Structures are given as structure tokens and as C-alpha cells.
mmCIF file of C-alpha atoms in Angstrom:
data_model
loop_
_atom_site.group_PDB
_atom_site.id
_atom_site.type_symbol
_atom_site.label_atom_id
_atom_site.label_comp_id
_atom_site.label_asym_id
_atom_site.label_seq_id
_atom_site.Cartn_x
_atom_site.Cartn_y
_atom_site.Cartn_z
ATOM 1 C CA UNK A 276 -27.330 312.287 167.297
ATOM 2 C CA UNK A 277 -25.058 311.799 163.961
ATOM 3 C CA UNK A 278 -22.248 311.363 166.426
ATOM 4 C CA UNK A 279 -23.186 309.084 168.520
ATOM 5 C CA UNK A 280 -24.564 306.753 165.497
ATOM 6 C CA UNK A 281 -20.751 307.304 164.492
ATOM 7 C CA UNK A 282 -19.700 306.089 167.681
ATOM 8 C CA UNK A 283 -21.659 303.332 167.144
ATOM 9 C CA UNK A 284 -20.226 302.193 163.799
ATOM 10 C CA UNK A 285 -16.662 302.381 165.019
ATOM 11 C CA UNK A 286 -17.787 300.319 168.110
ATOM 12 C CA UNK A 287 -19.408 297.520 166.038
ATOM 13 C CA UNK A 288 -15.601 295.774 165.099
ATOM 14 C CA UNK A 289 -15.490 294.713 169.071
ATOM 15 C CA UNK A 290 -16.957 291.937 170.227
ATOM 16 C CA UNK A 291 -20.273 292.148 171.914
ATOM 17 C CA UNK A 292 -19.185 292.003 175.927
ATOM 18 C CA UNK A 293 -16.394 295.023 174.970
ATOM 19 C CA UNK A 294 -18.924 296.734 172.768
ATOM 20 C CA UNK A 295 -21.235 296.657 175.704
ATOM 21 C CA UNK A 296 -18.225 297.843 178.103
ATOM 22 C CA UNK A 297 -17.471 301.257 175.555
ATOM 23 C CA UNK A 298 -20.953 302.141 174.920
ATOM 24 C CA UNK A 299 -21.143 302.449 179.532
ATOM 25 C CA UNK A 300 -17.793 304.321 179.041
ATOM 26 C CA UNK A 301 -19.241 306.770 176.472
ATOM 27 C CA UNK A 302 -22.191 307.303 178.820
ATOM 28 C CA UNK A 303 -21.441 306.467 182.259
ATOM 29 C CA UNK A 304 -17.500 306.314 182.861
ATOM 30 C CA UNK A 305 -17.605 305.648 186.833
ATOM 31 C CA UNK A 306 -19.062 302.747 186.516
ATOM 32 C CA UNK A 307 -16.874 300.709 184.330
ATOM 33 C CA UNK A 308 -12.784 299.950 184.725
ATOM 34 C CA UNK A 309 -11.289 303.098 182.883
ATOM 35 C CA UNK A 310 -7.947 301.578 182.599
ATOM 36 C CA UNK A 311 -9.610 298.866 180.496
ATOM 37 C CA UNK A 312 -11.532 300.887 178.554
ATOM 38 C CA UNK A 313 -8.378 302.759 177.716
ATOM 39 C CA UNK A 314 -6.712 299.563 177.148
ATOM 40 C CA UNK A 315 -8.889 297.765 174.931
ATOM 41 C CA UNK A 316 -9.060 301.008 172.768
ATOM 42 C CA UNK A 317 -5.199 300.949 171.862
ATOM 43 C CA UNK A 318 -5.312 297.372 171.471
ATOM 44 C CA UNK A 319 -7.567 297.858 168.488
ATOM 45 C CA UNK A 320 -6.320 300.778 167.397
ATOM 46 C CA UNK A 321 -2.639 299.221 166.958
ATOM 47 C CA UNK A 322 -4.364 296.462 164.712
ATOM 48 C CA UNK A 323 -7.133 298.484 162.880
ATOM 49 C CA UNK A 324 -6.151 301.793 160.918
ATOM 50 C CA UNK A 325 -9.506 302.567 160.525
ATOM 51 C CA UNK A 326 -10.231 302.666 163.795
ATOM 52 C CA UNK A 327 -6.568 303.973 164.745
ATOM 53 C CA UNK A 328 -7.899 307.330 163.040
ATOM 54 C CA UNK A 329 -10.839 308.004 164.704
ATOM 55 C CA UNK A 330 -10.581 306.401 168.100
ATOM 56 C CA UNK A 331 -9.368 309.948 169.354
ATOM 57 C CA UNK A 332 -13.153 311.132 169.129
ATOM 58 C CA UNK A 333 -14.108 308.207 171.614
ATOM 59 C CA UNK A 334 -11.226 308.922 173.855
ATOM 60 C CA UNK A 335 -12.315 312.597 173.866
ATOM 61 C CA UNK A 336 -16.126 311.567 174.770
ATOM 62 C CA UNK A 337 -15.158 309.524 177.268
ATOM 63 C CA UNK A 338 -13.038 312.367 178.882
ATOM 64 C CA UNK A 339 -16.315 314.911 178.844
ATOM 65 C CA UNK A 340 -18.412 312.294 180.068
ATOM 66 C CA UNK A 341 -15.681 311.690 182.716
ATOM 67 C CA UNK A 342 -15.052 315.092 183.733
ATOM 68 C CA UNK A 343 -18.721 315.735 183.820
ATOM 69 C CA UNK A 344 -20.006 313.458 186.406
ATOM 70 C CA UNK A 345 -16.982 312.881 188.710
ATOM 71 C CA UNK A 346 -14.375 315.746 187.264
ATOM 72 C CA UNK A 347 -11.977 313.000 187.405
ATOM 73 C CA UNK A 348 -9.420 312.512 184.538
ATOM 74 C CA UNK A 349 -8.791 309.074 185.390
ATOM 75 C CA UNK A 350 -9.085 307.574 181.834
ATOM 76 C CA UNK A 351 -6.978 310.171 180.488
ATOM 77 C CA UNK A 352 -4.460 309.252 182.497
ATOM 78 C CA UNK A 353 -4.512 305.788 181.353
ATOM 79 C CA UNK A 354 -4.159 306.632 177.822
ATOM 80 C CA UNK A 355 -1.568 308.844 178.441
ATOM 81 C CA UNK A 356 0.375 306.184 180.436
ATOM 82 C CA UNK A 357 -0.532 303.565 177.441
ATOM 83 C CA UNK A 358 0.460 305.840 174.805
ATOM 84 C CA UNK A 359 3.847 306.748 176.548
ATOM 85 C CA UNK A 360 4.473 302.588 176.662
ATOM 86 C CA UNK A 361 3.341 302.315 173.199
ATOM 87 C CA UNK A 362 5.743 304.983 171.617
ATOM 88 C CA UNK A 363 8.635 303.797 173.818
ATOM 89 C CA UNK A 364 8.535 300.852 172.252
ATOM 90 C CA UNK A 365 8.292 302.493 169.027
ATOM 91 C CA UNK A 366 10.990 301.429 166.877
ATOM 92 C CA UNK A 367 10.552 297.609 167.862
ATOM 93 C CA UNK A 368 7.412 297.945 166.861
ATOM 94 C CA UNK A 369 8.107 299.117 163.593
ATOM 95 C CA UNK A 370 10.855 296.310 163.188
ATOM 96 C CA UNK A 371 7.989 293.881 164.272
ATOM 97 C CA UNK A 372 5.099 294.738 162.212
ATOM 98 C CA UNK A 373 4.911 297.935 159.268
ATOM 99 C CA UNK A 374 1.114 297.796 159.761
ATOM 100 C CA UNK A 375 0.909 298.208 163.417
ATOM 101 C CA UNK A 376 3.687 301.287 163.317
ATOM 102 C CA UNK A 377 1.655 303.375 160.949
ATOM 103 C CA UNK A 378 -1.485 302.541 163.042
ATOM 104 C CA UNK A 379 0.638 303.609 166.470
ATOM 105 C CA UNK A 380 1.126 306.799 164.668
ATOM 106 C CA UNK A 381 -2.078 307.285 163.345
ATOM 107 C CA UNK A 382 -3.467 306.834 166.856
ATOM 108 C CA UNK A 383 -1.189 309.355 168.393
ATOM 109 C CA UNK A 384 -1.686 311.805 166.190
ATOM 110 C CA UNK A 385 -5.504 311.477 166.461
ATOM 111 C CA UNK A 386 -5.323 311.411 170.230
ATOM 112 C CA UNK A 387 -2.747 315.048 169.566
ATOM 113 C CA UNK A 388 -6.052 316.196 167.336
ATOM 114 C CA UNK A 389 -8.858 315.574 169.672
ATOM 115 C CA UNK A 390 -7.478 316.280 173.203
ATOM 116 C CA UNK A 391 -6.879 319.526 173.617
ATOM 117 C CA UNK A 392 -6.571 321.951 177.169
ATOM 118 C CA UNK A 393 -8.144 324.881 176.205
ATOM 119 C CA UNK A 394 -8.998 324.584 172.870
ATOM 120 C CA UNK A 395 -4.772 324.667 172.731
ATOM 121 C CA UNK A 396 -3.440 320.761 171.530
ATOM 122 C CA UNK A 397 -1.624 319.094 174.511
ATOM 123 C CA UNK A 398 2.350 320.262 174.828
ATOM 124 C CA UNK A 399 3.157 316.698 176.119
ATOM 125 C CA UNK A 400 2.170 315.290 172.856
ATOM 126 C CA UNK A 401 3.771 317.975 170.412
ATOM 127 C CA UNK A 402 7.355 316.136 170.879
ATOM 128 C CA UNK A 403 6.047 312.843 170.520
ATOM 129 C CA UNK A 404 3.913 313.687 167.031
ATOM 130 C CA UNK A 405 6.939 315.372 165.806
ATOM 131 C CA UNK A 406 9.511 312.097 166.596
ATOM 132 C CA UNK A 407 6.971 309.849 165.178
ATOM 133 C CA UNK A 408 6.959 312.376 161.682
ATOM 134 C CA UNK A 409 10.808 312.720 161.655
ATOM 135 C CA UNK A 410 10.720 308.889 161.902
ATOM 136 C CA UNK A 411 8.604 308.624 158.986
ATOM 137 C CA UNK A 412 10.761 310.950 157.128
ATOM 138 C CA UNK A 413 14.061 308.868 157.313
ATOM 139 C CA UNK A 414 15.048 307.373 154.309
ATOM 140 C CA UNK A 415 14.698 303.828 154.921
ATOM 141 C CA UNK A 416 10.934 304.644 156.024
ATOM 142 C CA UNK A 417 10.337 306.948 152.790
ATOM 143 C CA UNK A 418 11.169 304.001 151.023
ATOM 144 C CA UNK A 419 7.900 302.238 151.943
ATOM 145 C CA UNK A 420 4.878 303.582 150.072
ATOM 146 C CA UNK A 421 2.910 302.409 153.665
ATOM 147 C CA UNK A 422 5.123 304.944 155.870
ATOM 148 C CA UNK A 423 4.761 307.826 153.005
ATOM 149 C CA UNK A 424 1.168 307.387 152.790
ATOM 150 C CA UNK A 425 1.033 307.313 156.966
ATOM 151 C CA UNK A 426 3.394 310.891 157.413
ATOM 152 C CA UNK A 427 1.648 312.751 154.115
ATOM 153 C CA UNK A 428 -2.318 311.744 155.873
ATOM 154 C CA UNK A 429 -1.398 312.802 159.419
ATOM 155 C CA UNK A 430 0.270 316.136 157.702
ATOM 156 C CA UNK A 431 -3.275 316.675 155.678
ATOM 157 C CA UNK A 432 -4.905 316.111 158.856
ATOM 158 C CA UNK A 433 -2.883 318.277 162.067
ATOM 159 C CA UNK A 434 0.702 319.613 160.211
ATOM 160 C CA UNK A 435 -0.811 323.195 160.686
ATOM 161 C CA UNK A 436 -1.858 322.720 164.319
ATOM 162 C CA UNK A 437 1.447 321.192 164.971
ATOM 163 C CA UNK A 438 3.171 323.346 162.861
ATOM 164 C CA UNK A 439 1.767 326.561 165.350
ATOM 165 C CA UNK A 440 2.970 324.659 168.028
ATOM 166 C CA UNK A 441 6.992 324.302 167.009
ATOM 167 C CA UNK A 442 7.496 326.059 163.561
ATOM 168 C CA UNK A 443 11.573 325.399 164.139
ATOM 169 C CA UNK A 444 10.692 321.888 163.999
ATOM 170 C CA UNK A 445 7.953 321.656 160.973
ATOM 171 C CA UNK A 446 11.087 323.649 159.058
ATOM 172 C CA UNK A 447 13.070 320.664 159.989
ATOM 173 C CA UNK A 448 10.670 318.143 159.038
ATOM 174 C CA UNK A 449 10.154 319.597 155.472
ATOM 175 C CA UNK A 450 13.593 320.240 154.827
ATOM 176 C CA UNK A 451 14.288 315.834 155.660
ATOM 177 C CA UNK A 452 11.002 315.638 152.827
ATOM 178 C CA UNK A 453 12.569 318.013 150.524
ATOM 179 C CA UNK A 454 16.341 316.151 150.526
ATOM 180 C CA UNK A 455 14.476 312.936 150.371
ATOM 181 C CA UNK A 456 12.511 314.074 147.708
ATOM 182 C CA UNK A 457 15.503 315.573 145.513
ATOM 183 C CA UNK A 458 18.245 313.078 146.356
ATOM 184 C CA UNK A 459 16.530 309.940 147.612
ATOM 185 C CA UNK A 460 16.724 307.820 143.859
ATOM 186 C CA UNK A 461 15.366 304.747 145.371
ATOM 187 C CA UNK A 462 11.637 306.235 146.236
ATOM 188 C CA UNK A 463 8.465 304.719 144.285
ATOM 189 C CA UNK A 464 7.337 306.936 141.698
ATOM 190 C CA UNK A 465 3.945 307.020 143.969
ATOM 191 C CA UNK A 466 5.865 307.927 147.345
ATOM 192 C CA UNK A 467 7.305 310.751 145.047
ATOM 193 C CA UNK A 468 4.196 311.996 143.778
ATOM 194 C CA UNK A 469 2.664 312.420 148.070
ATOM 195 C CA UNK A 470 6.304 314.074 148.469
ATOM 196 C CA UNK A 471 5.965 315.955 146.437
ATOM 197 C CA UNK A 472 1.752 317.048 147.090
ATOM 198 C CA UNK A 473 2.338 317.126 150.594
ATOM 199 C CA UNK A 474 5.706 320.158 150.104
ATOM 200 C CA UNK A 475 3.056 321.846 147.829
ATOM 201 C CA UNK A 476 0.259 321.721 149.982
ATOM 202 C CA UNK A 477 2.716 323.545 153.129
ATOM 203 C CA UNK A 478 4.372 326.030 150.602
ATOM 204 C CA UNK A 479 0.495 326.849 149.892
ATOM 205 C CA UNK A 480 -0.176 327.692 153.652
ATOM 206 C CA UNK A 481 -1.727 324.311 154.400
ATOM 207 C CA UNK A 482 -3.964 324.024 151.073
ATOM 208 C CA UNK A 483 -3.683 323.351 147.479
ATOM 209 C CA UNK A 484 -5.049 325.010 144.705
ATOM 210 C CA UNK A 485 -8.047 323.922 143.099
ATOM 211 C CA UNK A 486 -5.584 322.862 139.927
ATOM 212 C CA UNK A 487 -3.063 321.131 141.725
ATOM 213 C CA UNK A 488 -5.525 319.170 144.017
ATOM 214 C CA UNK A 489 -6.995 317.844 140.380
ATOM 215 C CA UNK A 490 -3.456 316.779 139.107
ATOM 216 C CA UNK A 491 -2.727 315.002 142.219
ATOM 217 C CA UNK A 492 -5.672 313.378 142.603
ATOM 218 C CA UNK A 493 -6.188 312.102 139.151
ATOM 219 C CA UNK A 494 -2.910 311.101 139.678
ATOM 220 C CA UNK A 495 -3.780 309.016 142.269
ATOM 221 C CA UNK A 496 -6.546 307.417 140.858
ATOM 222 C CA UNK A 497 -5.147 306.759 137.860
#
């Protein structure tokens, strides 16, 4: 039940005819247009960051429901097809709008989180998540407190699933963070502070200390 009054909050920013169209989808999938569904949930999620980070949990109740009445997987084909349009276009969409960029990622890394074969994340997704992190971890990107922000929450959130799946290419990753960190002069002092949590909380296995999550933090806040 507290799910599904979660799926109703996150449903509530549409308007009334789509939130009508989702709540069928969540319920009854063969009788609405999946492709739409799938659709209307990037749409949103490339304009909403809220949304962009928890839209995966739809998208993955939609695919039970789905596979449970007509074992079809023709909504996850959709997104799949959506989301390999969406990060082709990646680096316009960067150029085009900061906001939208760091929602794209959010949204593929939530859809990497919640769709899994197996209980195992999706392989087709690994390479993806990983270009949209390196991305994130240039230096022109890890001058923008938005970007640092976007790569140091999605590394909270799946850097140790990810990192199981490729450990060659988490290695990479951190060593771009660490340079960036040590030689980059032109970062915020605030994009060096998540830098610098996010190398502590991978050198601690994925988890920080009880003393360094209070320096951080009040760091933050403060």
C-alpha cells in the first residue's frame, strides 16, 4: 500500500487525462498505448529531477504488471528505444539545457537501478551509466556545481552496483575525480568538498564513517 500511495504522489505533477493514462499502465498495461506511456514518462523526467529519480520505480511496475498479464515486454522496449535516442543525443543536450542533462542522467541511472534480469542490473545499460559518469567527470563539467552534485548523487545511489559490474572502469572514473580534484584550480570550493566526500566514501568500500559523514554534512549545511 505505501507504494502505491508513492506512486501516486509522483503521478500528481501530470495533468489529469495523463495521470489517468499511468495509473491504467500501473494496473492494467494492455489496455493503454505502452509506447506513450513510456513516452510521456521521459518527457517529464527530462524536465523534472524529482521525478527523473524515481520514475525508474514506475517503469519497473509497469514491466511486472506487463509481464504478468500478457508476458509481453512491450513497454520495456519502448523505454529502451527512448532512452537509446535520448543519450545519443546526449551532448546536444547538455549544450542546450544544464538542467535537462543532469535530469537525462539521473533518469538513466534510475532506470540502470530498478531494471534488473535476474536480480543482476541490465549489461546494456552498464556502458551507457558509465559514459554519462565519465562525462560528468570532465573538467569543463566539474566546473559546474549542477554536474558535481548530479555524478557524486548517482555514485551515493548505484557506484557499487556499477562498480561490480566493470571495476576496470570505476578505477578509471575515480582516477578522472582524483586529477580533477588535485589539479583542477578552477573548481568551487563546494564541488571540491563532494570531490572530495564522494573519493572518501569509495576508499571506505561504499560508506563513510560516522565522523566523516558529520564533517561533510555540516559542511553542507553550513
Amino acid at each position: 500500500m505505501e507504494n502505491s500511495t508513492k506512486e501516486e504522489y509522483k503521478i500528481q505533477s501530470f495533468d489529469l487525462e495523463t495521470q489517468k493514462l499511468l495509473k491504467t499502465a500501473l494496473k492494467d498495461p494492455g489496455s493503454v498505448d505502452l509506447e506513450k506511456v513510456s513516452n510521456v514518462i521521459v518527457d517529464q523526467s527530462l524536465k523534472d529531477q524529482i521525478f527523473s529519480r524515481e520514475a525508474g520505480r514506475i517503469c519497473y511496475t509497469i514491466i511486472q504488471a506487463e509481464a504478468k498479464q500478457t508476458n509481453g515486454n512491450v513497454f520495456r522496449r519502448n523505454l529502451l528505444n527512448r532512452l537509446q535516442q535520448e543519450f545519443k543525443a546526449r551532448e546536444e543536450t547538455r549544450k542546450r539545457s544544464t538542467q535537462e542533462w543532469v535530469c537525462l542522467v539521473s533518469f538513466i541511472c534510475n532506470i540502470f537501478d530498478y531494471l534488473k534480469v535476474n536480480n543482476i542490473p541490465m549489461m546494456a545499460l552498464v556502458h551507457p551509466v558509465y559514459d554519462c559518469l565519465f562525462r560528468l567527470a570532465q573538467s569543463d563539467a566539474l566546473q559546474n556545481e549542477e554536474e558535481v552534485d548530479c555524478l557524486v548523487l548517482q555514485l551515493h545511489r548505484i557506484g557499487d552496483q556499477l562498480e561490480k559490474m566493470n571495476m576496470q572502469l570505476m578505477d578509471e572514473l575515480f582516477n578522472l575525480l582524483r586529477d580533477g580534484f588535485l589539479l583542477q584550480e578552477d573548481l568551487s570550493s563546494m564541488g571540491r568538498l563532494l570531490l572530495l566526500e564522494i573519493l572518501e566514501f569509495r576508499a571506505g568500500g561504499w560508506t563513510l564513517s560516522e565522523t566523516a559523514q558529520k564533517y561533510y554534512y555540516s559542511e553542507v549545511t553550513d
